[in-house]
Amino acid sequence: MSGRGRFFLPGPTEVHPDVLAAMARPMIGHRGPEMETLLGRAQPGLRRLFGTDRPVVTATGSATGMMEAAVRGGVARRALCLVNGAFSQRFAEIVTGCGREMEVCRVEEGAVHDPAEVERRLRSGGFDALTVVHSETSTGALNPLPDICRAVGDAERATGKEILRLVDGVTSVGGAPVRADDWGLDFVLTGSQKAMALPPGLSFAVASERFLARAEGLEGRGYYLDPVRLVRAAESGRTTTTPAISLFYALEAQLERILREGVEARFARHRAMADRTARWAASASSTGGGILAAEGSRSPTVSVVMLDEGITGPEVVRRAGARGFTLAPGYGNLKENAFRIGHMGDHTMEELDALLDTLDEVLR
Ligand SMILES: *Cc1c(COP(=O)(O)O)cnc(C)c1O
């Protein structure tokens, strides 16, 4: 069965037909005025979603590339990596992969980081950067990012050392409030195929002045993912290499749709869907554990529903699939005993209700 409102993966998310149709336009030269106009027109909407007055960098490539750019420009020697799931673990591995040192600060899957503990770890010294995933898509937990940023600031004052805040906002930017400037984020990134509900293939980021200052002093930043080149190109309304032009058509169409709905209304819609999912999970059969993340630290864009012994994540996914709905099993360690609902992007409450009704049948 096909049709809209049935594709609930936590990335890629469903893409609206108008956005898909926008990609059918003919090519333009990527060094010409048309591309410059296209890039320029995307800036106000992107800046709104990132909460910044700075230029938003766009790159062709998935979000992991931007995570690498964050590390290449933002970690001088050693980072504290906040890990609470698979994507935050990936951030830590990228630090090592880029030849920097790191120390992991880990909490259990489903939990979020405690700002006081983060400050304590940073005060012990020796760190020049922090990596954190705002909305951990593998566990459905939303880290208290503004409080963590304040804790980093306190540690900076205590140690007299600059500690850059490197933030993965892949399932928060476009889905939940993110304020890069107010929260003092030094590098915050996202990909196109999650909360922004675009096809995969683009990534976006904002870099602070002090990130740029540090990055310019670092060697071995690479070339394609050199954050300094990416930011300089963005500042002059260009891209560094041939961009995925069709995806920029989609971006223009989707930003228009997002601004028409209203950013705050969009965030409220996501939060309401997360709340509805949690209420459902609390009373549905076979979901004895309810939602993995605790109330108050749940992501508005993705829910991880725990399962009783009698049924596995892949089995729920299979049965929902037979009824025309696409879901994801738990991620990594949680594969067997959980499943995930991505209620981000353009999904509506009516669509979610139809899914939850179907899950009632599936789990009965
Ligand atoms: C999906 C995801 C990524 C990786 O994105 P790619 O576009 O596949 O590189 C990174 N972080 C989070 C939180 C994600 O959800």
mmCIF file of C-alpha atoms in Angstrom, residues 29-354:
data_model
loop_
_atom_site.group_PDB
_atom_site.id
_atom_site.type_symbol
_atom_site.label_atom_id
_atom_site.label_comp_id
_atom_site.label_asym_id
_atom_site.label_seq_id
_atom_site.Cartn_x
_atom_site.Cartn_y
_atom_site.Cartn_z
ATOM 1 C CA GLY A 29 24.845 26.664 -13.816
ATOM 2 C CA HIS A 30 26.124 26.435 -10.288
ATOM 3 C CA ARG A 31 28.516 29.371 -10.740
ATOM 4 C CA GLY A 32 25.911 31.717 -12.157
ATOM 5 C CA PRO A 33 23.485 34.296 -10.794
ATOM 6 C CA GLU A 34 20.569 31.834 -10.699
ATOM 7 C CA MET A 35 22.336 29.588 -8.200
ATOM 8 C CA GLU A 36 23.390 32.592 -6.170
ATOM 9 C CA THR A 37 19.761 33.712 -6.017
ATOM 10 C CA LEU A 38 18.633 30.221 -5.037
ATOM 11 C CA LEU A 39 21.200 30.044 -2.235
ATOM 12 C CA GLY A 40 20.412 33.562 -1.062
ATOM 13 C CA ARG A 41 16.685 32.922 -0.926
ATOM 14 C CA ALA A 42 17.226 29.935 1.378
ATOM 15 C CA GLN A 43 19.152 31.965 3.963
ATOM 16 C CA PRO A 44 16.323 33.694 5.882
ATOM 17 C CA GLY A 45 14.420 30.433 6.420
ATOM 18 C CA LEU A 46 17.540 28.496 7.359
ATOM 19 C CA ARG A 47 18.654 31.208 9.781
ATOM 20 C CA ARG A 48 15.241 31.112 11.403
ATOM 21 C CA LEU A 49 15.476 27.336 11.939
ATOM 22 C CA PHE A 50 18.997 27.598 13.381
ATOM 23 C CA GLY A 51 18.218 30.681 15.465
ATOM 24 C CA THR A 52 21.086 32.692 14.050
ATOM 25 C CA ASP A 53 21.974 35.904 12.246
ATOM 26 C CA ARG A 54 25.075 34.245 10.815
ATOM 27 C CA PRO A 55 25.261 32.691 7.344
ATOM 28 C CA VAL A 56 24.086 29.079 7.231
ATOM 29 C CA VAL A 57 26.555 26.827 5.474
ATOM 30 C CA THR A 58 25.156 24.322 3.003
ATOM 31 C CA ALA A 59 27.038 21.307 1.724
ATOM 32 C CA THR A 60 26.249 18.399 -0.537
ATOM 33 C CA GLY A 61 26.680 15.275 1.523
ATOM 34 C CA SER A 62 24.967 13.744 4.530
ATOM 35 C CA ALA A 63 25.042 15.076 8.089
ATOM 36 C CA THR A 64 27.934 12.863 9.146
ATOM 37 C CA GLY A 65 30.156 14.928 6.853
ATOM 38 C CA MET A 66 29.249 18.051 8.806
ATOM 39 C CA MET A 67 29.991 16.220 12.073
ATOM 40 C CA GLU A 68 33.437 15.618 10.651
ATOM 41 C CA ALA A 69 33.760 19.276 9.621
ATOM 42 C CA ALA A 70 32.833 20.261 13.194
ATOM 43 C CA VAL A 71 35.659 18.135 14.543
ATOM 44 C CA ARG A 72 38.230 19.151 11.915
ATOM 45 C CA GLY A 73 37.768 22.816 12.711
ATOM 46 C CA GLY A 74 36.576 22.710 16.296
ATOM 47 C CA VAL A 75 38.739 20.235 18.216
ATOM 48 C CA ALA A 76 42.313 21.428 18.659
ATOM 49 C CA ARG A 77 43.610 18.628 20.851
ATOM 50 C CA ARG A 78 41.053 16.947 23.074
ATOM 51 C CA ALA A 79 37.258 16.821 23.337
ATOM 52 C CA LEU A 80 34.794 15.681 25.959
ATOM 53 C CA CYS A 81 32.196 13.637 24.083
ATOM 54 C CA LEU A 82 28.747 13.337 25.650
ATOM 55 C CA VAL A 83 27.440 9.908 24.674
ATOM 56 C CA ASN A 84 23.880 8.668 25.236
ATOM 57 C CA GLY A 85 23.230 6.612 22.127
ATOM 58 C CA ALA A 86 24.483 5.629 18.693
ATOM 59 C CA PHE A 87 24.857 9.039 17.056
ATOM 60 C CA SER A 88 26.625 10.636 20.000
ATOM 61 C CA GLN A 89 28.908 7.567 19.994
ATOM 62 C CA ARG A 90 29.559 8.276 16.303
ATOM 63 C CA PHE A 91 30.563 11.848 17.143
ATOM 64 C CA ALA A 92 33.157 10.453 19.583
ATOM 65 C CA GLU A 93 34.468 8.046 16.936
ATOM 66 C CA ILE A 94 34.820 10.900 14.455
ATOM 67 C CA VAL A 95 37.009 12.761 16.960
ATOM 68 C CA THR A 96 39.309 9.752 17.147
ATOM 69 C CA GLY A 97 39.096 9.248 13.375
ATOM 70 C CA CYS A 98 40.309 12.800 12.851
ATOM 71 C CA GLY A 99 43.360 12.105 15.007
ATOM 72 C CA ARG A 100 42.232 14.023 18.091
ATOM 73 C CA GLU A 101 41.981 12.783 21.644
ATOM 74 C CA MET A 102 38.676 12.369 23.385
ATOM 75 C CA GLU A 103 37.158 11.241 26.613
ATOM 76 C CA VAL A 104 33.651 9.868 26.725
ATOM 77 C CA CYS A 105 31.107 11.040 29.286
ATOM 78 C CA ARG A 106 28.452 8.335 29.039
ATOM 79 C CA VAL A 107 24.957 7.981 30.431
ATOM 80 C CA GLU A 108 22.698 5.011 29.797
ATOM 81 C CA GLU A 109 20.619 4.795 26.634
ATOM 82 C CA GLY A 110 17.422 6.792 26.988
ATOM 83 C CA ALA A 111 18.945 9.118 29.593
ATOM 84 C CA VAL A 112 20.165 12.675 29.046
ATOM 85 C CA HIS A 113 23.273 14.403 30.336
ATOM 86 C CA ASP A 114 23.323 16.273 33.626
ATOM 87 C CA PRO A 115 24.764 19.787 33.153
ATOM 88 C CA ALA A 116 26.357 19.708 36.636
ATOM 89 C CA GLU A 117 28.221 16.499 35.793
ATOM 90 C CA VAL A 118 29.292 17.963 32.429
ATOM 91 C CA GLU A 119 30.687 21.008 34.218
ATOM 92 C CA ARG A 120 32.491 18.825 36.743
ATOM 93 C CA ARG A 121 34.152 16.796 33.975
ATOM 94 C CA LEU A 122 35.151 19.902 32.032
ATOM 95 C CA ARG A 123 36.580 21.624 35.120
ATOM 96 C CA SER A 124 39.030 18.764 35.532
ATOM 97 C CA GLY A 125 40.711 20.456 32.597
ATOM 98 C CA GLY A 126 42.389 19.498 29.387
ATOM 99 C CA PHE A 127 39.390 19.854 27.074
ATOM 100 C CA ASP A 128 39.086 22.404 24.298
ATOM 101 C CA ALA A 129 35.768 21.185 22.873
ATOM 102 C CA LEU A 130 32.577 19.352 23.765
ATOM 103 C CA THR A 131 30.500 17.202 21.406
ATOM 104 C CA VAL A 132 26.811 16.654 22.101
ATOM 105 C CA VAL A 133 23.793 15.381 20.191
ATOM 106 C CA HIS A 134 20.740 17.513 20.944
ATOM 107 C CA SER A 135 18.077 14.950 19.988
ATOM 108 C CA GLU A 136 19.582 11.429 20.143
ATOM 109 C CA THR A 137 17.628 9.713 17.359
ATOM 110 C CA SER A 138 18.596 6.221 18.505
ATOM 111 C CA THR A 139 16.967 6.647 21.939
ATOM 112 C CA GLY A 140 14.448 9.485 21.531
ATOM 113 C CA ALA A 141 16.098 11.542 24.299
ATOM 114 C CA LEU A 142 16.435 15.339 24.095
ATOM 115 C CA ASN A 143 19.468 16.697 25.916
ATOM 116 C CA PRO A 144 18.950 19.923 27.942
ATOM 117 C CA LEU A 145 21.126 21.847 25.494
ATOM 118 C CA PRO A 146 20.742 25.406 26.865
ATOM 119 C CA ASP A 147 21.691 24.161 30.368
ATOM 120 C CA ILE A 148 24.610 22.139 29.028
ATOM 121 C CA CYS A 149 25.823 25.239 27.160
ATOM 122 C CA ARG A 150 25.653 27.280 30.371
ATOM 123 C CA ALA A 151 27.641 24.557 32.145
ATOM 124 C CA VAL A 152 30.302 24.780 29.432
ATOM 125 C CA GLY A 153 30.449 28.543 29.932
ATOM 126 C CA ASP A 154 30.913 28.090 33.692
ATOM 127 C CA ALA A 155 33.712 25.584 33.075
ATOM 128 C CA GLU A 156 35.359 28.014 30.643
ATOM 129 C CA ARG A 157 35.354 30.755 33.256
ATOM 130 C CA ALA A 158 36.646 28.374 35.916
ATOM 131 C CA THR A 159 39.494 26.997 33.793
ATOM 132 C CA GLY A 160 40.239 30.120 31.753
ATOM 133 C CA LYS A 161 40.209 27.909 28.637
ATOM 134 C CA GLU A 162 38.038 28.116 25.559
ATOM 135 C CA ILE A 163 35.773 25.063 25.171
ATOM 136 C CA LEU A 164 33.867 24.991 21.887
ATOM 137 C CA ARG A 165 30.331 23.622 21.825
ATOM 138 C CA LEU A 166 29.961 21.281 18.850
ATOM 139 C CA VAL A 167 26.352 20.259 18.420
ATOM 140 C CA ASP A 168 24.577 17.656 16.299
ATOM 141 C CA GLY A 169 21.074 19.035 15.744
ATOM 142 C CA VAL A 170 20.051 16.501 13.112
ATOM 143 C CA THR A 171 16.644 15.650 14.582
ATOM 144 C CA SER A 172 16.146 18.989 16.307
ATOM 145 C CA VAL A 173 16.878 21.743 13.773
ATOM 146 C CA GLY A 174 13.561 22.296 12.010
ATOM 147 C CA GLY A 175 11.727 20.141 14.548
ATOM 148 C CA ALA A 176 12.353 21.835 17.873
ATOM 149 C CA PRO A 177 13.622 25.212 19.072
ATOM 150 C CA VAL A 178 17.355 25.667 18.432
ATOM 151 C CA ARG A 179 18.977 29.034 19.112
ATOM 152 C CA ALA A 180 22.564 28.912 17.913
ATOM 153 C CA ASP A 181 23.328 32.541 18.783
ATOM 154 C CA ASP A 182 21.548 32.775 22.151
ATOM 155 C CA TRP A 183 22.875 29.435 23.399
ATOM 156 C CA GLY A 184 26.402 30.122 22.160
ATOM 157 C CA LEU A 185 26.670 27.101 19.892
ATOM 158 C CA ASP A 186 30.041 27.135 18.133
ATOM 159 C CA PHE A 187 29.117 24.645 15.446
ATOM 160 C CA VAL A 188 25.641 23.220 15.006
ATOM 161 C CA LEU A 189 24.691 21.003 12.109
ATOM 162 C CA THR A 190 21.839 19.102 10.542
ATOM 163 C CA GLY A 191 21.018 16.996 7.495
ATOM 164 C CA SER A 192 18.211 17.449 4.996
ATOM 165 C CA GLN A 193 16.363 14.147 5.506
ATOM 166 C CA LYS A 194 15.266 14.365 9.120
ATOM 167 C CA ALA A 195 13.286 17.154 10.789
ATOM 168 C CA MET A 196 13.460 19.324 7.665
ATOM 169 C CA ALA A 197 11.663 16.609 5.661
ATOM 170 C CA LEU A 198 13.724 16.930 2.508
ATOM 171 C CA PRO A 199 15.274 14.109 0.521
ATOM 172 C CA PRO A 200 18.717 13.013 1.787
ATOM 173 C CA GLY A 201 21.830 14.614 0.365
ATOM 174 C CA LEU A 202 22.267 18.086 1.835
ATOM 175 C CA SER A 203 23.666 19.183 5.155
ATOM 176 C CA PHE A 204 23.581 22.540 6.916
ATOM 177 C CA ALA A 205 25.600 24.166 9.665
ATOM 178 C CA VAL A 206 26.328 27.397 11.496
ATOM 179 C CA ALA A 207 29.795 28.242 12.816
ATOM 180 C CA SER A 208 30.549 30.905 15.430
ATOM 181 C CA GLU A 209 33.273 33.549 15.096
ATOM 182 C CA ARG A 210 35.412 31.786 17.642
ATOM 183 C CA PHE A 211 34.982 28.468 15.861
ATOM 184 C CA LEU A 212 36.308 30.112 12.702
ATOM 185 C CA ALA A 213 39.181 31.716 14.565
ATOM 186 C CA ARG A 214 40.202 28.367 15.988
ATOM 187 C CA ALA A 215 39.694 26.494 12.722
ATOM 188 C CA GLU A 216 41.884 28.922 10.795
ATOM 189 C CA GLY A 217 44.749 28.132 13.134
ATOM 190 C CA LEU A 218 44.436 24.344 12.740
ATOM 191 C CA GLU A 219 46.281 22.327 10.132
ATOM 192 C CA GLY A 220 44.944 19.326 8.271
ATOM 193 C CA ARG A 221 41.373 20.474 7.969
ATOM 194 C CA GLY A 222 41.047 18.516 4.746
ATOM 195 C CA TYR A 223 39.498 20.006 1.638
ATOM 196 C CA TYR A 224 35.931 18.943 0.842
ATOM 197 C CA LEU A 225 34.879 19.202 4.481
ATOM 198 C CA ASP A 226 37.152 22.068 5.480
ATOM 199 C CA PRO A 227 34.743 24.167 7.551
ATOM 200 C CA VAL A 228 36.614 27.377 6.777
ATOM 201 C CA ARG A 229 36.168 26.906 3.029
ATOM 202 C CA LEU A 230 32.514 26.004 3.568
ATOM 203 C CA VAL A 231 31.832 29.100 5.679
ATOM 204 C CA ARG A 232 33.717 31.450 3.344
ATOM 205 C CA ALA A 233 31.710 30.134 0.405
ATOM 206 C CA ALA A 234 28.462 30.602 2.331
ATOM 207 C CA GLU A 235 29.446 34.168 3.237
ATOM 208 C CA SER A 236 29.857 35.030 -0.410
ATOM 209 C CA GLY A 237 26.683 33.241 -1.500
ATOM 210 C CA ARG A 238 28.432 30.387 -3.270
ATOM 211 C CA THR A 239 29.185 26.712 -2.792
ATOM 212 C CA THR A 240 32.661 25.188 -2.780
ATOM 213 C CA THR A 241 31.938 22.490 -5.372
ATOM 214 C CA THR A 242 29.070 21.455 -7.630
ATOM 215 C CA PRO A 243 26.043 21.330 -5.320
ATOM 216 C CA ALA A 244 23.125 18.895 -5.603
ATOM 217 C CA ILE A 245 21.168 21.550 -7.495
ATOM 218 C CA SER A 246 17.868 19.642 -7.547
ATOM 219 C CA LEU A 247 17.937 19.339 -3.773
ATOM 220 C CA PHE A 248 18.277 23.113 -3.516
ATOM 221 C CA TYR A 249 15.053 23.425 -5.515
ATOM 222 C CA ALA A 250 13.462 21.134 -2.951
ATOM 223 C CA LEU A 251 14.940 23.213 -0.117
ATOM 224 C CA GLU A 252 13.437 26.399 -1.518
ATOM 225 C CA ALA A 253 10.003 24.788 -1.787
ATOM 226 C CA GLN A 254 10.167 23.220 1.683
ATOM 227 C CA LEU A 255 11.372 26.382 3.453
ATOM 228 C CA GLU A 256 8.437 28.195 1.912
ATOM 229 C CA ARG A 257 6.093 25.526 3.275
ATOM 230 C CA ILE A 258 7.729 25.607 6.720
ATOM 231 C CA LEU A 259 7.474 29.400 6.994
ATOM 232 C CA ARG A 260 3.879 29.291 5.785
ATOM 233 C CA GLU A 261 2.966 26.880 8.588
ATOM 234 C CA GLY A 262 4.973 28.978 11.048
ATOM 235 C CA VAL A 263 8.045 27.702 12.830
ATOM 236 C CA GLU A 264 6.451 27.799 16.292
ATOM 237 C CA ALA A 265 3.359 25.978 15.020
ATOM 238 C CA ARG A 266 5.607 23.354 13.494
ATOM 239 C CA PHE A 267 7.452 22.781 16.762
ATOM 240 C CA ALA A 268 4.160 22.597 18.670
ATOM 241 C CA ARG A 269 2.833 20.022 16.197
ATOM 242 C CA HIS A 270 5.881 17.810 16.748
ATOM 243 C CA ARG A 271 5.661 18.128 20.533
ATOM 244 C CA ALA A 272 1.957 17.258 20.448
ATOM 245 C CA MET A 273 2.699 14.135 18.379
ATOM 246 C CA ALA A 274 5.375 13.030 20.853
ATOM 247 C CA ASP A 275 2.947 13.546 23.737
ATOM 248 C CA ARG A 276 0.212 11.630 21.927
ATOM 249 C CA THR A 277 2.599 8.757 21.245
ATOM 250 C CA ALA A 278 3.638 8.629 24.907
ATOM 251 C CA ARG A 279 0.029 8.588 26.118
ATOM 252 C CA TRP A 280 -0.726 5.804 23.657
ATOM 253 C CA ALA A 281 2.349 3.760 24.676
ATOM 254 C CA ALA A 282 1.421 4.029 28.342
ATOM 255 C CA SER A 283 -1.809 2.122 27.742
ATOM 256 C CA ALA A 284 -1.221 -0.013 24.631
ATOM 257 C CA SER A 285 -0.755 -3.751 25.015
ATOM 258 C CA SER A 286 2.781 -5.220 24.773
ATOM 259 C CA THR A 287 4.409 -1.836 25.422
ATOM 260 C CA GLY A 288 4.847 -2.419 29.122
ATOM 261 C CA GLY A 289 7.934 -0.256 29.251
ATOM 262 C CA GLY A 290 6.239 2.667 27.512
ATOM 263 C CA ILE A 291 8.631 5.261 26.060
ATOM 264 C CA LEU A 292 12.356 4.701 26.672
ATOM 265 C CA ALA A 293 13.207 8.311 27.563
ATOM 266 C CA ALA A 294 11.772 9.750 30.756
ATOM 267 C CA GLU A 295 9.020 12.348 30.693
ATOM 268 C CA GLY A 296 10.603 15.783 30.491
ATOM 269 C CA SER A 297 13.564 14.583 28.423
ATOM 270 C CA ARG A 298 11.795 13.202 25.378
ATOM 271 C CA SER A 299 12.563 14.352 21.873
ATOM 272 C CA PRO A 300 9.589 15.911 20.089
ATOM 273 C CA THR A 301 10.612 14.313 16.792
ATOM 274 C CA VAL A 302 11.224 10.628 17.543
ATOM 275 C CA SER A 303 9.789 8.156 20.058
ATOM 276 C CA VAL A 304 11.348 4.857 21.097
ATOM 277 C CA VAL A 305 8.587 2.508 22.243
ATOM 278 C CA MET A 306 9.718 -0.377 24.448
ATOM 279 C CA LEU A 307 8.208 -3.831 23.992
ATOM 280 C CA ASP A 308 7.291 -6.712 26.282
ATOM 281 C CA GLU A 309 9.008 -10.080 25.952
ATOM 282 C CA GLY A 310 6.382 -11.530 23.600
ATOM 283 C CA ILE A 311 7.192 -9.492 20.482
ATOM 284 C CA THR A 312 10.335 -8.031 18.878
ATOM 285 C CA GLY A 313 11.028 -4.701 17.205
ATOM 286 C CA PRO A 314 11.582 -6.252 13.763
ATOM 287 C CA GLU A 315 8.289 -8.196 14.110
ATOM 288 C CA VAL A 316 6.332 -5.012 14.882
ATOM 289 C CA VAL A 317 7.980 -3.352 11.882
ATOM 290 C CA ARG A 318 7.056 -6.330 9.668
ATOM 291 C CA ARG A 319 3.426 -6.425 10.793
ATOM 292 C CA ALA A 320 3.013 -2.661 10.458
ATOM 293 C CA GLY A 321 4.616 -2.936 7.018
ATOM 294 C CA ALA A 322 2.022 -5.510 5.972
ATOM 295 C CA ARG A 323 -0.594 -2.867 6.838
ATOM 296 C CA GLY A 324 1.137 -0.197 4.765
ATOM 297 C CA PHE A 325 3.076 1.646 7.466
ATOM 298 C CA THR A 326 6.851 2.069 7.587
ATOM 299 C CA LEU A 327 8.509 2.143 11.016
ATOM 300 C CA ALA A 328 11.997 1.427 12.311
ATOM 301 C CA PRO A 329 13.047 -1.178 14.847
ATOM 302 C CA GLY A 330 15.117 -0.111 17.833
ATOM 303 C CA TYR A 331 18.637 1.065 17.011
ATOM 304 C CA GLY A 332 21.705 -0.973 17.922
ATOM 305 C CA ASN A 333 21.287 -2.651 21.309
ATOM 306 C CA LEU A 334 17.610 -1.734 21.339
ATOM 307 C CA LYS A 335 16.808 -3.463 18.060
ATOM 308 C CA GLU A 336 14.996 -6.481 19.493
ATOM 309 C CA ASN A 337 13.048 -4.926 22.331
ATOM 310 C CA ALA A 338 11.887 -1.606 20.908
ATOM 311 C CA PHE A 339 10.633 0.133 17.790
ATOM 312 C CA ARG A 340 10.907 3.751 16.711
ATOM 313 C CA ILE A 341 8.352 6.197 15.347
ATOM 314 C CA GLY A 342 9.666 9.274 13.562
ATOM 315 C CA HIS A 343 6.931 11.893 13.982
ATOM 316 C CA MET A 344 8.933 14.721 12.485
ATOM 317 C CA GLY A 345 8.786 16.732 9.306
ATOM 318 C CA ASP A 346 5.323 17.199 7.884
ATOM 319 C CA HIS A 347 3.407 14.410 9.640
ATOM 320 C CA THR A 348 0.026 15.381 11.071
ATOM 321 C CA MET A 349 -1.818 14.244 14.174
ATOM 322 C CA GLU A 350 -4.413 12.514 11.967
ATOM 323 C CA GLU A 351 -1.691 10.480 10.280
ATOM 324 C CA LEU A 352 -0.171 9.585 13.642
ATOM 325 C CA ASP A 353 -3.558 8.521 14.994
ATOM 326 C CA ALA A 354 -4.016 6.212 12.005
#
